[in-house]
CSV table of C-alpha atoms and ligand atoms in Angstrom, one decimal:
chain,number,residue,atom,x,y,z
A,1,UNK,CA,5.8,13.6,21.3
A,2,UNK,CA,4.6,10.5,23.4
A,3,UNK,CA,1.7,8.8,22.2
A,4,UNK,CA,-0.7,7.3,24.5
A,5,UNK,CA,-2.3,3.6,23.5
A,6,UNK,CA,-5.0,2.6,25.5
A,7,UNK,CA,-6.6,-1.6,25.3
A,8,UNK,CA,-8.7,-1.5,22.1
A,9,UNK,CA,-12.0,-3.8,22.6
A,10,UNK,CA,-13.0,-3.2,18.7
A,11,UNK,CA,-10.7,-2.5,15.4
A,12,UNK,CA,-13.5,-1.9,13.4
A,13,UNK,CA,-13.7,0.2,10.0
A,14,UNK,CA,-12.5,1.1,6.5
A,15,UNK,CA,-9.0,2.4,5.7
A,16,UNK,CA,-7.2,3.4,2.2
A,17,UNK,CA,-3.3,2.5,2.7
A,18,UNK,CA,-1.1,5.4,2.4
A,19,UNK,CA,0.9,6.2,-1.0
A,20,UNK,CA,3.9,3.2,-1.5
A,21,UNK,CA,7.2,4.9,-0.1
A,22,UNK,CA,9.6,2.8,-2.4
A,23,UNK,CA,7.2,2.9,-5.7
A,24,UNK,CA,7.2,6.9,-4.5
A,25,UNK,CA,10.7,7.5,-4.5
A,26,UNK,CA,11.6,5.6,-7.4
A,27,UNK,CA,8.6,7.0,-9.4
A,28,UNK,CA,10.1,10.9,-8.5
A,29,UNK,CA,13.9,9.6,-9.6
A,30,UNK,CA,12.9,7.7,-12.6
A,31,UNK,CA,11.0,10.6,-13.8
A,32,UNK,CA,13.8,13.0,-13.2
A,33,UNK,CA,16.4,11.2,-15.2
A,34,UNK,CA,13.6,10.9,-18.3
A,35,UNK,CA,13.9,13.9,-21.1
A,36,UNK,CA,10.0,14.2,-20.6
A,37,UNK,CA,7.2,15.5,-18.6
A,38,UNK,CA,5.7,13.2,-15.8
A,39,UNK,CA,2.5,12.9,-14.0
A,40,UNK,CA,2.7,11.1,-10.8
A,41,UNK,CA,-0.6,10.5,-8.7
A,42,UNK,CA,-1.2,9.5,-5.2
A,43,UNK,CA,2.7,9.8,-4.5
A,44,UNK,CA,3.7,9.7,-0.6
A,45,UNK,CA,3.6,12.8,1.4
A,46,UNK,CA,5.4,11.2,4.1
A,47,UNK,CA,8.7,12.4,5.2
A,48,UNK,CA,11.0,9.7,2.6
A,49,UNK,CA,10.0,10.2,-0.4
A,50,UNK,CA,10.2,14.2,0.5
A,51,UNK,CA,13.4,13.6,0.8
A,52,UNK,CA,13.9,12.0,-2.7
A,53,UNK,CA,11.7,15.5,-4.5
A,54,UNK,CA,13.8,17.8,-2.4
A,55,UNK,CA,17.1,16.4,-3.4
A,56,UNK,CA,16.2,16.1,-6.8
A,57,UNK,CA,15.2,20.1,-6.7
A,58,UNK,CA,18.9,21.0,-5.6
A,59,UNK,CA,19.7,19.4,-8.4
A,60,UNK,CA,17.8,21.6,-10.1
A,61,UNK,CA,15.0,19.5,-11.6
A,62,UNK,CA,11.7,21.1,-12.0
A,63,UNK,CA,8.9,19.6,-9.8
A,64,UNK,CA,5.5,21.1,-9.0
A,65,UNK,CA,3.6,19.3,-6.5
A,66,UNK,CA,0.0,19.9,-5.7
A,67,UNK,CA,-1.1,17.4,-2.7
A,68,UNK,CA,-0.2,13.9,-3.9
A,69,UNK,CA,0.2,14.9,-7.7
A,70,UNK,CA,3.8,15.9,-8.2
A,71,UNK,CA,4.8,16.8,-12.0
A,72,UNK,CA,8.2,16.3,-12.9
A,73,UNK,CA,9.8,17.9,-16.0
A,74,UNK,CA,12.7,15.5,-16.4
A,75,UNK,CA,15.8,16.8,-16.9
A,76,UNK,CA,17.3,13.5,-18.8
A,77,UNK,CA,20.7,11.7,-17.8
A,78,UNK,CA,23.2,14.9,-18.6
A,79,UNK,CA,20.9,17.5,-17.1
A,80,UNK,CA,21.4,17.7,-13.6
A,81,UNK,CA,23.0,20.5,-12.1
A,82,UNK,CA,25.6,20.7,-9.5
A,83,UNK,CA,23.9,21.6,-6.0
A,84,UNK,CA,25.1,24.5,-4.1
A,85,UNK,CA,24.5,22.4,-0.6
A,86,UNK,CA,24.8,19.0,0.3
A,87,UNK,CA,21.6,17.0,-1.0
A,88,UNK,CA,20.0,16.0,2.4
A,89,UNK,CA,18.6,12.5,2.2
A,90,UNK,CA,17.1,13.0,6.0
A,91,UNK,CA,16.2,9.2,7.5
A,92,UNK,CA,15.9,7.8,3.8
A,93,UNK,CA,18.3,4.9,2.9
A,94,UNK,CA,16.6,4.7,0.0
A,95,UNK,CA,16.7,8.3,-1.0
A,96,UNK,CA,20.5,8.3,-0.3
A,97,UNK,CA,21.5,4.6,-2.1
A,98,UNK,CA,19.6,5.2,-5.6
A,99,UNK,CA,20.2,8.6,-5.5
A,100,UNK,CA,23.6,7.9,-5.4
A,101,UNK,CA,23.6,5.6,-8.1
A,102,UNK,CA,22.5,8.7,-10.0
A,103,UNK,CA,24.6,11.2,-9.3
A,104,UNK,CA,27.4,9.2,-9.0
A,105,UNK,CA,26.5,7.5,-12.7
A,106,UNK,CA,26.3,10.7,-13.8
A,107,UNK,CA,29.4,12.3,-11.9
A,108,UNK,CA,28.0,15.1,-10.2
A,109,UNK,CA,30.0,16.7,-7.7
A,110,UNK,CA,28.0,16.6,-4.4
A,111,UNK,CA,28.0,15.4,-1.0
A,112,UNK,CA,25.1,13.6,0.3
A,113,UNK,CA,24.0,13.7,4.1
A,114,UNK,CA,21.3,12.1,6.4
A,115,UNK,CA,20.3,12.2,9.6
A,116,UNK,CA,22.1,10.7,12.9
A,117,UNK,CA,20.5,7.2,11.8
A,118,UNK,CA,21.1,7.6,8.2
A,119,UNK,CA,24.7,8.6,9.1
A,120,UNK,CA,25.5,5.3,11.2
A,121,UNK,CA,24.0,3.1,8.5
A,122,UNK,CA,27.1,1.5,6.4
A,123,UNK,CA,27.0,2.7,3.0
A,124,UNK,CA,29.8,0.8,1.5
A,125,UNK,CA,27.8,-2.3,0.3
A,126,UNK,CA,27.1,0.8,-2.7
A,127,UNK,CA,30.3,2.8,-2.7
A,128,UNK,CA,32.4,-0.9,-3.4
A,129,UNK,CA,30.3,-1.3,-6.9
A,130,UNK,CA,29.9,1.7,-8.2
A,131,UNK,CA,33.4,2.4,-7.5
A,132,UNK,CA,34.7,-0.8,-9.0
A,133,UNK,CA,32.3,0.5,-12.1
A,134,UNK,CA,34.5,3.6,-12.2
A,135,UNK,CA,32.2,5.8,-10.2
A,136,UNK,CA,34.2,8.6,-7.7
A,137,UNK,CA,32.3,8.1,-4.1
A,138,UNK,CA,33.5,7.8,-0.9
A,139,UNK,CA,32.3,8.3,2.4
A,140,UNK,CA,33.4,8.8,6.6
A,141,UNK,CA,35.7,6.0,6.7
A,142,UNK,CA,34.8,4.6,3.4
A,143,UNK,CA,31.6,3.5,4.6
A,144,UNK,CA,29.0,6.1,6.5
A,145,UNK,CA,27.4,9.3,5.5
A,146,UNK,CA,28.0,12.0,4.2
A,147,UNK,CA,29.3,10.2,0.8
A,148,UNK,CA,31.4,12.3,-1.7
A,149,UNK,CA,30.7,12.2,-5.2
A,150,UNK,CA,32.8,13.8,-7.8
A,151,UNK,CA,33.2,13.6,-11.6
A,152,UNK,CA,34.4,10.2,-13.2
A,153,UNK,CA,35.9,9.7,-16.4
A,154,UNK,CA,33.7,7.3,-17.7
A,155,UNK,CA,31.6,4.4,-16.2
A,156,UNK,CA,32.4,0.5,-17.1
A,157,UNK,CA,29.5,-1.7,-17.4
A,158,UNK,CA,30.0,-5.1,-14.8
A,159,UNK,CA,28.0,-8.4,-14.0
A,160,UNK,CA,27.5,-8.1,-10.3
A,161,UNK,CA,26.2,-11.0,-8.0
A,162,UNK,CA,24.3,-9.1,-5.3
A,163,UNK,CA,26.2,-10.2,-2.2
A,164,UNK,CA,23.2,-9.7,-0.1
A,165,UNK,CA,19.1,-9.1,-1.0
A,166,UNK,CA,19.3,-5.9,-1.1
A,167,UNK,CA,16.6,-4.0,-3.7
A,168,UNK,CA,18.6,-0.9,-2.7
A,169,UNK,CA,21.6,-2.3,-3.6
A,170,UNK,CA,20.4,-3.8,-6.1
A,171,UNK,CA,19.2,-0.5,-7.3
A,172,UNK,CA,22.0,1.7,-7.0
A,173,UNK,CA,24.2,-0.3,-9.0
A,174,UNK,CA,21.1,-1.1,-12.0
A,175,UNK,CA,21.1,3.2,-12.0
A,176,UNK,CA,24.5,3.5,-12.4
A,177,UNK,CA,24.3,1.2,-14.8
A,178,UNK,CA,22.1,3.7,-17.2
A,179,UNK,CA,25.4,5.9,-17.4
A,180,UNK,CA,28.0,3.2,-19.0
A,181,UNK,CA,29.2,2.3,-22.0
A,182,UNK,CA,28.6,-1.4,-21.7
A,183,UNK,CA,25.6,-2.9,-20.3
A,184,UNK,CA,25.4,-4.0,-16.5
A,185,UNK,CA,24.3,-7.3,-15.0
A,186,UNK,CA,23.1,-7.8,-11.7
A,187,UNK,CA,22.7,-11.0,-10.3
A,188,UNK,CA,20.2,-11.5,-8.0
A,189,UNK,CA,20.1,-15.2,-5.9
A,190,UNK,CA,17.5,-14.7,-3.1
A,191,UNK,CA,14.9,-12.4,-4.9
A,192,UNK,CA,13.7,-8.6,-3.4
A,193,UNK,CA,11.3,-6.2,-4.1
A,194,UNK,CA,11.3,-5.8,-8.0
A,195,UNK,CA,10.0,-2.1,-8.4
A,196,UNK,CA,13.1,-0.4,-9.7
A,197,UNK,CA,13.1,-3.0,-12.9
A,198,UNK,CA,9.5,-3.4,-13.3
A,199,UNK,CA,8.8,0.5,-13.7
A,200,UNK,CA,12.0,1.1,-15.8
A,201,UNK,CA,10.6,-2.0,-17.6
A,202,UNK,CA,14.4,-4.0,-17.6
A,203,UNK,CA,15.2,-6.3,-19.5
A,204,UNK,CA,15.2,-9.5,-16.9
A,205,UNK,CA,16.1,-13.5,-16.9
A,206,UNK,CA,15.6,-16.1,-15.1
A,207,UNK,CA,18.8,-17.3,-13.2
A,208,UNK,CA,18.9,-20.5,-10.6
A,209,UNK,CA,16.8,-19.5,-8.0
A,210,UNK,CA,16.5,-15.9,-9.2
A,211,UNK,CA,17.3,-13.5,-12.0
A,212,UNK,CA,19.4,-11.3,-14.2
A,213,UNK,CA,18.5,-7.8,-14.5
A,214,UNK,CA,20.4,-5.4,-17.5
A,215,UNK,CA,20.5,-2.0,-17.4
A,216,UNK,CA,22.5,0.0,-20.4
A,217,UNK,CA,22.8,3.3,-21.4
A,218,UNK,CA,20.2,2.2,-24.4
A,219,UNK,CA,17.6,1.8,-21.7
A,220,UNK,CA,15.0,4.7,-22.8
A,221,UNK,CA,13.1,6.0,-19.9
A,222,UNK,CA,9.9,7.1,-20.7
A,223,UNK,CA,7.4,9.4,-19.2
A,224,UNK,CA,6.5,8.0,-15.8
A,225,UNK,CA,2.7,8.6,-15.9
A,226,UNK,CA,1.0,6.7,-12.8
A,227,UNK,CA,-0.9,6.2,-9.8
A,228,UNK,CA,1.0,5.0,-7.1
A,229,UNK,CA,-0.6,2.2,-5.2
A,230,UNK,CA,-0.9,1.6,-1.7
A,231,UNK,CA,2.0,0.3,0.8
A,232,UNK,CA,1.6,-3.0,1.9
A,233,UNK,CA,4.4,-2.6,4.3
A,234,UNK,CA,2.2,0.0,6.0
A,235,UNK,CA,-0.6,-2.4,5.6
A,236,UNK,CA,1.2,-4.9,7.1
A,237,UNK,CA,0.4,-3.3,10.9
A,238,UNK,CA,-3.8,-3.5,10.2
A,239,UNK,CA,-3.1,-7.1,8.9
A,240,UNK,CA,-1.2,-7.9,12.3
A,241,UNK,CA,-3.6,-5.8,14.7
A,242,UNK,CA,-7.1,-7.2,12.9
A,243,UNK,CA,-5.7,-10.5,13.3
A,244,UNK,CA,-4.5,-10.5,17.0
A,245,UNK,CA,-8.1,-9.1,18.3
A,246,UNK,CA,-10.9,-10.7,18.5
A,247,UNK,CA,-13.4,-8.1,17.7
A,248,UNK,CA,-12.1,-6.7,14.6
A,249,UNK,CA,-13.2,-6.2,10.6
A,250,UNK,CA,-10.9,-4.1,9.0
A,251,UNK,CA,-11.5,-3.4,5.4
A,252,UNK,CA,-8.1,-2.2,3.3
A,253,UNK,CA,-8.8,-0.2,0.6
A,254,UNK,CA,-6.0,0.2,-2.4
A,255,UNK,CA,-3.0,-1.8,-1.1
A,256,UNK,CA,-0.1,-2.8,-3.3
A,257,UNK,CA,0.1,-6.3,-4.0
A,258,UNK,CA,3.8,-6.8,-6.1
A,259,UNK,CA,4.8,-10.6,-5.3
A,260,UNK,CA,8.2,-9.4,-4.4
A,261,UNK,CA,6.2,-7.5,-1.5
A,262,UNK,CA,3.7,-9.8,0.1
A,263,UNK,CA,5.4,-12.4,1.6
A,264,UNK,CA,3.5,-11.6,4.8
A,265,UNK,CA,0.5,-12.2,3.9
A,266,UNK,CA,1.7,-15.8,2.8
A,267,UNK,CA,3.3,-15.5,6.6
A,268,UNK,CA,-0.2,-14.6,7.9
A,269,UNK,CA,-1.8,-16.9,5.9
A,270,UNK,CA,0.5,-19.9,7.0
A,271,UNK,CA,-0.1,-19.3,10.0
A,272,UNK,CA,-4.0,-19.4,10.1
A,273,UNK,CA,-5.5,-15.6,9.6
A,274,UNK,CA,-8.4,-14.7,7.8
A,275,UNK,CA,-7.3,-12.3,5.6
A,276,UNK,CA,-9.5,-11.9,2.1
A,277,UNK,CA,-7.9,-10.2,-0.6
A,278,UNK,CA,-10.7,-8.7,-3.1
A,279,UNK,CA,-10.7,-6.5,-6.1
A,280,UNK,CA,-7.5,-7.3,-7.8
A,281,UNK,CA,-6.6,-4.5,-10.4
A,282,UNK,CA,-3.1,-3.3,-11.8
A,283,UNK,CA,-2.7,0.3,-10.5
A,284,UNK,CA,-0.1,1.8,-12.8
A,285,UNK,CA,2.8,-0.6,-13.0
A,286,UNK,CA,1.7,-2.5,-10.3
A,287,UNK,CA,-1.2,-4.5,-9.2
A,288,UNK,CA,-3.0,-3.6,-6.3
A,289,UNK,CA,-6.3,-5.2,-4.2
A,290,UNK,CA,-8.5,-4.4,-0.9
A,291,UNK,CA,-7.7,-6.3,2.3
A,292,UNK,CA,-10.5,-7.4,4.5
A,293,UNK,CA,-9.2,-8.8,7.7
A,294,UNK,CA,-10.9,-10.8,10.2
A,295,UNK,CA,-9.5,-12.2,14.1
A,296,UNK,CA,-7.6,-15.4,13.8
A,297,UNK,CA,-6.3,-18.3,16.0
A,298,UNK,CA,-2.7,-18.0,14.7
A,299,UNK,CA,-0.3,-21.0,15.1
A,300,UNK,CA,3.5,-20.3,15.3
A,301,UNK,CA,5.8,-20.7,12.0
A,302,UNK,CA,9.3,-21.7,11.2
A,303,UNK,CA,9.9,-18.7,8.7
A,304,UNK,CA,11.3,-19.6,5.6
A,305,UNK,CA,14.7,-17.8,5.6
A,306,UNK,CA,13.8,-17.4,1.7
A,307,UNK,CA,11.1,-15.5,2.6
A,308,UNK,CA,13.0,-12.7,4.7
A,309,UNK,CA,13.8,-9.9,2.2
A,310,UNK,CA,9.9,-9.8,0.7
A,311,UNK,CA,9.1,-9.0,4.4
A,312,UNK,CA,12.1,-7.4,5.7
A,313,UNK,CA,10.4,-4.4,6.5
A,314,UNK,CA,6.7,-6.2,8.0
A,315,UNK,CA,9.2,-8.7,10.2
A,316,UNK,CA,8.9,-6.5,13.5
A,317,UNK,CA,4.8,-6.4,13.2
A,318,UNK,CA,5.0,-10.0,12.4
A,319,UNK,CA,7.1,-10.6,15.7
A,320,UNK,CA,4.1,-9.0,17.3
A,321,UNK,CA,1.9,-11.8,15.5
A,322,UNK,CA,3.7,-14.3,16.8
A,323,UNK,CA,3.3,-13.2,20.4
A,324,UNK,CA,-0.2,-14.4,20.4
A,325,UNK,CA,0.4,-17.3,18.4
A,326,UNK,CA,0.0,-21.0,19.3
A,327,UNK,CA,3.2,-22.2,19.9
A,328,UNK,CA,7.2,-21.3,19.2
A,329,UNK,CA,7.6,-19.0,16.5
A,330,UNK,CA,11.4,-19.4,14.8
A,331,UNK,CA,12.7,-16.3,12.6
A,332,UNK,CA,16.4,-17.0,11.0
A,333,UNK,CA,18.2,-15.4,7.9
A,334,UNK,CA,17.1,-12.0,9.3
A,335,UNK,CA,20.6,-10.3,10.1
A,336,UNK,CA,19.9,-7.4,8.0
A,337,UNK,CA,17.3,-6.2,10.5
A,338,UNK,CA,20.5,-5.2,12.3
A,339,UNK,CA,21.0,-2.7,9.7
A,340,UNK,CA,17.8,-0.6,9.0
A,341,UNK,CA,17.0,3.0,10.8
A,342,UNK,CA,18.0,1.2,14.3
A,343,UNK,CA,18.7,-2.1,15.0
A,344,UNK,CA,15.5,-3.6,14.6
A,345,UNK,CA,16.2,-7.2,16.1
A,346,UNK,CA,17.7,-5.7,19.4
A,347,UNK,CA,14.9,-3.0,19.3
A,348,UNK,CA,12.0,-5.6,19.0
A,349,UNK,CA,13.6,-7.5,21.2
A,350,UNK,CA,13.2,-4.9,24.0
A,351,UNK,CA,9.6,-4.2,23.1
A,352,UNK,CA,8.5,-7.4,23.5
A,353,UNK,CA,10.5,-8.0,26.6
A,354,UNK,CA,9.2,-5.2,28.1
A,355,UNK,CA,5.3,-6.0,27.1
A,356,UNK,CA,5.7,-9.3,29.3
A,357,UNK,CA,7.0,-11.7,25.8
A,358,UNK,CA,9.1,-15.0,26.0
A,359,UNK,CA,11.4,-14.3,23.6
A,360,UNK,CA,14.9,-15.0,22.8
A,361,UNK,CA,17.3,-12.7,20.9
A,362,UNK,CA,19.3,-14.5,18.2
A,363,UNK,CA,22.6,-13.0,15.9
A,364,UNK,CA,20.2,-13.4,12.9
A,365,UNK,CA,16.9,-13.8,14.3
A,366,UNK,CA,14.3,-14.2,17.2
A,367,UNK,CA,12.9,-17.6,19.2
A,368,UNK,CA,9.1,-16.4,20.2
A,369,UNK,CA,7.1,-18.4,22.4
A,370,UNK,CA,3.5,-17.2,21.9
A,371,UNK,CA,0.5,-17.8,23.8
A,372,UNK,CA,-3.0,-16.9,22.2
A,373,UNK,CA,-4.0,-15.9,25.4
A,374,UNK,CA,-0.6,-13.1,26.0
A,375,UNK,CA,-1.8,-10.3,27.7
A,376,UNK,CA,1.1,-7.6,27.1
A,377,UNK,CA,2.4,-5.6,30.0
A,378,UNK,CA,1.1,-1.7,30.0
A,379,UNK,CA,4.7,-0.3,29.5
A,380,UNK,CA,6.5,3.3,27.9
A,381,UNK,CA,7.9,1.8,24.7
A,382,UNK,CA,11.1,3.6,23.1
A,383,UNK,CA,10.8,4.1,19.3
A,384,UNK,CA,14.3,5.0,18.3
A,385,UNK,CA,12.9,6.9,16.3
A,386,UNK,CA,12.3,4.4,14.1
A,387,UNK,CA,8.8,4.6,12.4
A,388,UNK,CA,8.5,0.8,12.4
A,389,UNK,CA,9.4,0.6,15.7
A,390,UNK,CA,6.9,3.2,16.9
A,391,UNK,CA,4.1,1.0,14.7
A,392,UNK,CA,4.4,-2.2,16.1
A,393,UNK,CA,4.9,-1.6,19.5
A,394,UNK,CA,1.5,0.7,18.9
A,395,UNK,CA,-0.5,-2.7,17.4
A,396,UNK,CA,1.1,-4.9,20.4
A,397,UNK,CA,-0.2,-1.8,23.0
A,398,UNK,CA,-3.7,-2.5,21.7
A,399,UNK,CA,-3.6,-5.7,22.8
A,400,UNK,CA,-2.2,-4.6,26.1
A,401,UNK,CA,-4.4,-4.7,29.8
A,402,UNK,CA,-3.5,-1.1,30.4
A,403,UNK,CA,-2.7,2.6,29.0
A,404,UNK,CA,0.8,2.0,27.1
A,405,UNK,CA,3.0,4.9,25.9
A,406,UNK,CA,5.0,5.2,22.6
A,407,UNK,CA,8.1,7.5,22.5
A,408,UNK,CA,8.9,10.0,19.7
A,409,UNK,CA,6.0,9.0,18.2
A,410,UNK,CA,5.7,11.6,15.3
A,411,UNK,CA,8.6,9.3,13.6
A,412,UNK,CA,5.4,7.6,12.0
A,413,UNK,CA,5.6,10.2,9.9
A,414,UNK,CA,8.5,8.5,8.2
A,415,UNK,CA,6.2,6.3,6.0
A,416,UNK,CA,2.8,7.0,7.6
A,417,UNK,CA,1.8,10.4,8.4
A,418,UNK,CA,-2.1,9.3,8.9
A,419,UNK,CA,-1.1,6.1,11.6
A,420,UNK,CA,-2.1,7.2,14.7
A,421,UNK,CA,-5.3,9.2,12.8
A,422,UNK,CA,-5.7,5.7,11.6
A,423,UNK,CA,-5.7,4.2,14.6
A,424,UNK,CA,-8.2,6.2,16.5
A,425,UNK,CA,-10.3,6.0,13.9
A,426,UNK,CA,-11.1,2.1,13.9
A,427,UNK,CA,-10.7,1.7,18.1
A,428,UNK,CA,-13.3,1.3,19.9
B,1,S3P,C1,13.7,-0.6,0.1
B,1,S3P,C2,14.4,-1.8,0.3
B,1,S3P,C3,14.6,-2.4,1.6
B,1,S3P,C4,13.6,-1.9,2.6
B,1,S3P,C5,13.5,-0.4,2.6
B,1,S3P,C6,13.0,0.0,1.2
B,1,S3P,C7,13.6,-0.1,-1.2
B,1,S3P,O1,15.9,-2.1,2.0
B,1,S3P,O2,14.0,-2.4,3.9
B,1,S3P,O3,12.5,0.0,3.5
B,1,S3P,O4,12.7,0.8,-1.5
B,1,S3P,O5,14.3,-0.5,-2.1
B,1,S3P,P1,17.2,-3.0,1.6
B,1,S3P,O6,17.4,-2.9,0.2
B,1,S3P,O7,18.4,-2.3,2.4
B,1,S3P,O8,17.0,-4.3,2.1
């Protein structure tokens, strides 16, 4: 479906973010490998975590879902069962790479299998670990989709320096981890979302610029009874749009704030938006706040390279942001956009060339000359079907002096079901 974007005057109105789509998936898995009963509210009904609750049902775990309460009757660390098909992760990395560390962990024979994307996304920064850990995984050519899994005969514990900030990776290998005989260490330098040890409550230490995270098969996993907060990621896009109008007032209702998440707001924030955060509360694990966000002269940034992986995922709205900022706008350090559902430096970098933006491509980044007073090109975006993709070229379309079109624009649905409902609903 093509979705038609027309110049928005006003962005004006009250929003609750949708359900967190990492905190949802790993909620769903954490509560499957536990030996008890688990009560998860407000969990994502977008297409990802989905994924995650119907993998985890052809491997025969028990889940009854009403809406966004899914109850999960664990089935504990030697429970699973083998699955008669292959356990379809759809467009989720993150279904596929801490799924894997599970069922490889626990040595389940399977094969696990993705979409076209999915499938051309390399997955042997996982199979390298857990195979050194004396998991049996391989995939196409040792590195894509679909991965095979078999049975092991035994997993070794290992200290592992994360060769890149991956909280996937990072992930995968902490999960495995729960099925050897000695502990595991990972060893984290550049720090990324911390969700996987803060709701299996790991035992973490401070390491140079980063940390040490354990995981051992004495690691009890307890009932996972919570509300899931809000996605910042997904709030990321009203942060961007409410700042780059100049009639706007969008208030944010239950969005997650996790430090390892936020970076850009501090991005935002740095580079002049009013954005007030209000009612700070913990919302299970997690804390969480309401956004109000208010139009901005924004001034271009040099991004802190530091700072990629806690926005990895809000980087292409950000690029949007810097459009219509003061000056040149320098991102570095952000390779690993080449890797996500498309390649999202190439893919922005079309967008914005085709909305009218002086930009320049980079191998790891993006030069973006902004001008507050950018008037993006009326144009038929591609999407890729990458539901980031489709997102920001929708915020930089509102901006735009004519009727724009997004492409396969149901792919949204991804991580955000209600967008485009969203969207109408504070235009004016
Ligand atoms: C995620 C980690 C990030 C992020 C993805 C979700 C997670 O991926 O881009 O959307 O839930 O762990 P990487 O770990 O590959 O950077």
């Amino acid at each position: 479906m093509t979705e038609k974007v027309a110049p928005v005057k006003t962005l004006k109105g009250k929003l609750v973010s949708p359900p967190d789509k990492s905190i949802s998936h790993r909620s769903a898995l954490f509560a499957a490998i536990s030996n008890e009963k688990s009560v998860i509210k407000n969990y994502s009904e977008a297409a990802d975590p989905q994924s995650t609750l119907a993998c985890l049902r052809q491997l025969g775990v028990e889940i009854q879902q009403q809406g966004m309460e899914v109850t999960i009757q664990g089935a504990g660390r030697e429970g699973f069962k083998k699955p008669d098909e292959p356990l379809d992760c759809g467009n989720s990395g993150t279904t596929m790479r801490l799924l894997a560390g599970i069922v490889a962990g626990a040595g389940i024979e399977c094969n696990m299998i993705g979409d076209d994307s999915l499938s051309a996304r390399t997955m042997k920064r996982i199979i390298t670990p857990l195979t050194e850990m004396g998991c049996k995984i391989n995939g196409r050519d040792g590195t894509y989709a679909p991965l095979q899994i078999g049975a092991h005969r035994g997993i070794r514990g290992m200290r592992y320096p994360l060769p890149i900030a991956s909280a996937q990776l990072k992930s995968a290998v902490l999960l495995t981890g729960l099925f050897g005989d000695e502990p595991t260490e990972v060893v984290e330098h550049v720090l990324s979302r911390d969700h996987t040890e803060r709701l299996l409550e790991l035992n973490t230490e401070p390491y140079g610029t980063g940390k040490i995270i354990r995981s051992s098969k004495a690691d009890i996993l307890p009932a996972q009874n919570y509300t899931i907060p809000g996605d910042f990621s997904a709030a990321a896009f009203w942060l961007v749009a409410g700042s780059i109008h100049q009639d706007a007032e969008i208030q944010l209702e239950n969005t997650g704030m996790n430090p390892s998440r936020i970076a850009a707001l501090e991005v935002l924030n740095q580079m002049g938006a009013n954005i007030l955060v209000v009612n700070p509360r913990s919302e299970g694990k997690e804390p969480a706040a309401d956004l109000m966000i208010s139009p901005a002269e924004l001034k271009a940034i040099d991004l802190d390279p530091v700072l990629v992986p806690n926005c990895i995922d809000e980087l292409p709205v950000l690029m949007v942001a810097m459009c219509f900022a003061d000056g040149t706008s320098k991102i570095t350090g952000a390779e690993e956009l080449r890797h996500k559902e498309t390649d999202r430096l190439s893919a922005m970098a079309e967008i914005l060339k085709k909305a009218g933006a002086s930009i320049e491509e980079k191998d790891d980044g993006m030069l973006i000359h902004g001008d507050p007073d950018f008037s993006p090109k009326p144009a038929i975006y591609p999407s890729w079907h990458d539901h980031r993709m489709a997102m920001a070229a929708a915020v930089l379309a509102t901006r735009a002096s004519g009727v724009s079109q997004v492409e396969d624009a149901e792919c949204t649905a991804i991580s955000y079901p209600d967008f485009w409902a969203h969207l109408k609903q504070i235009s004016r």
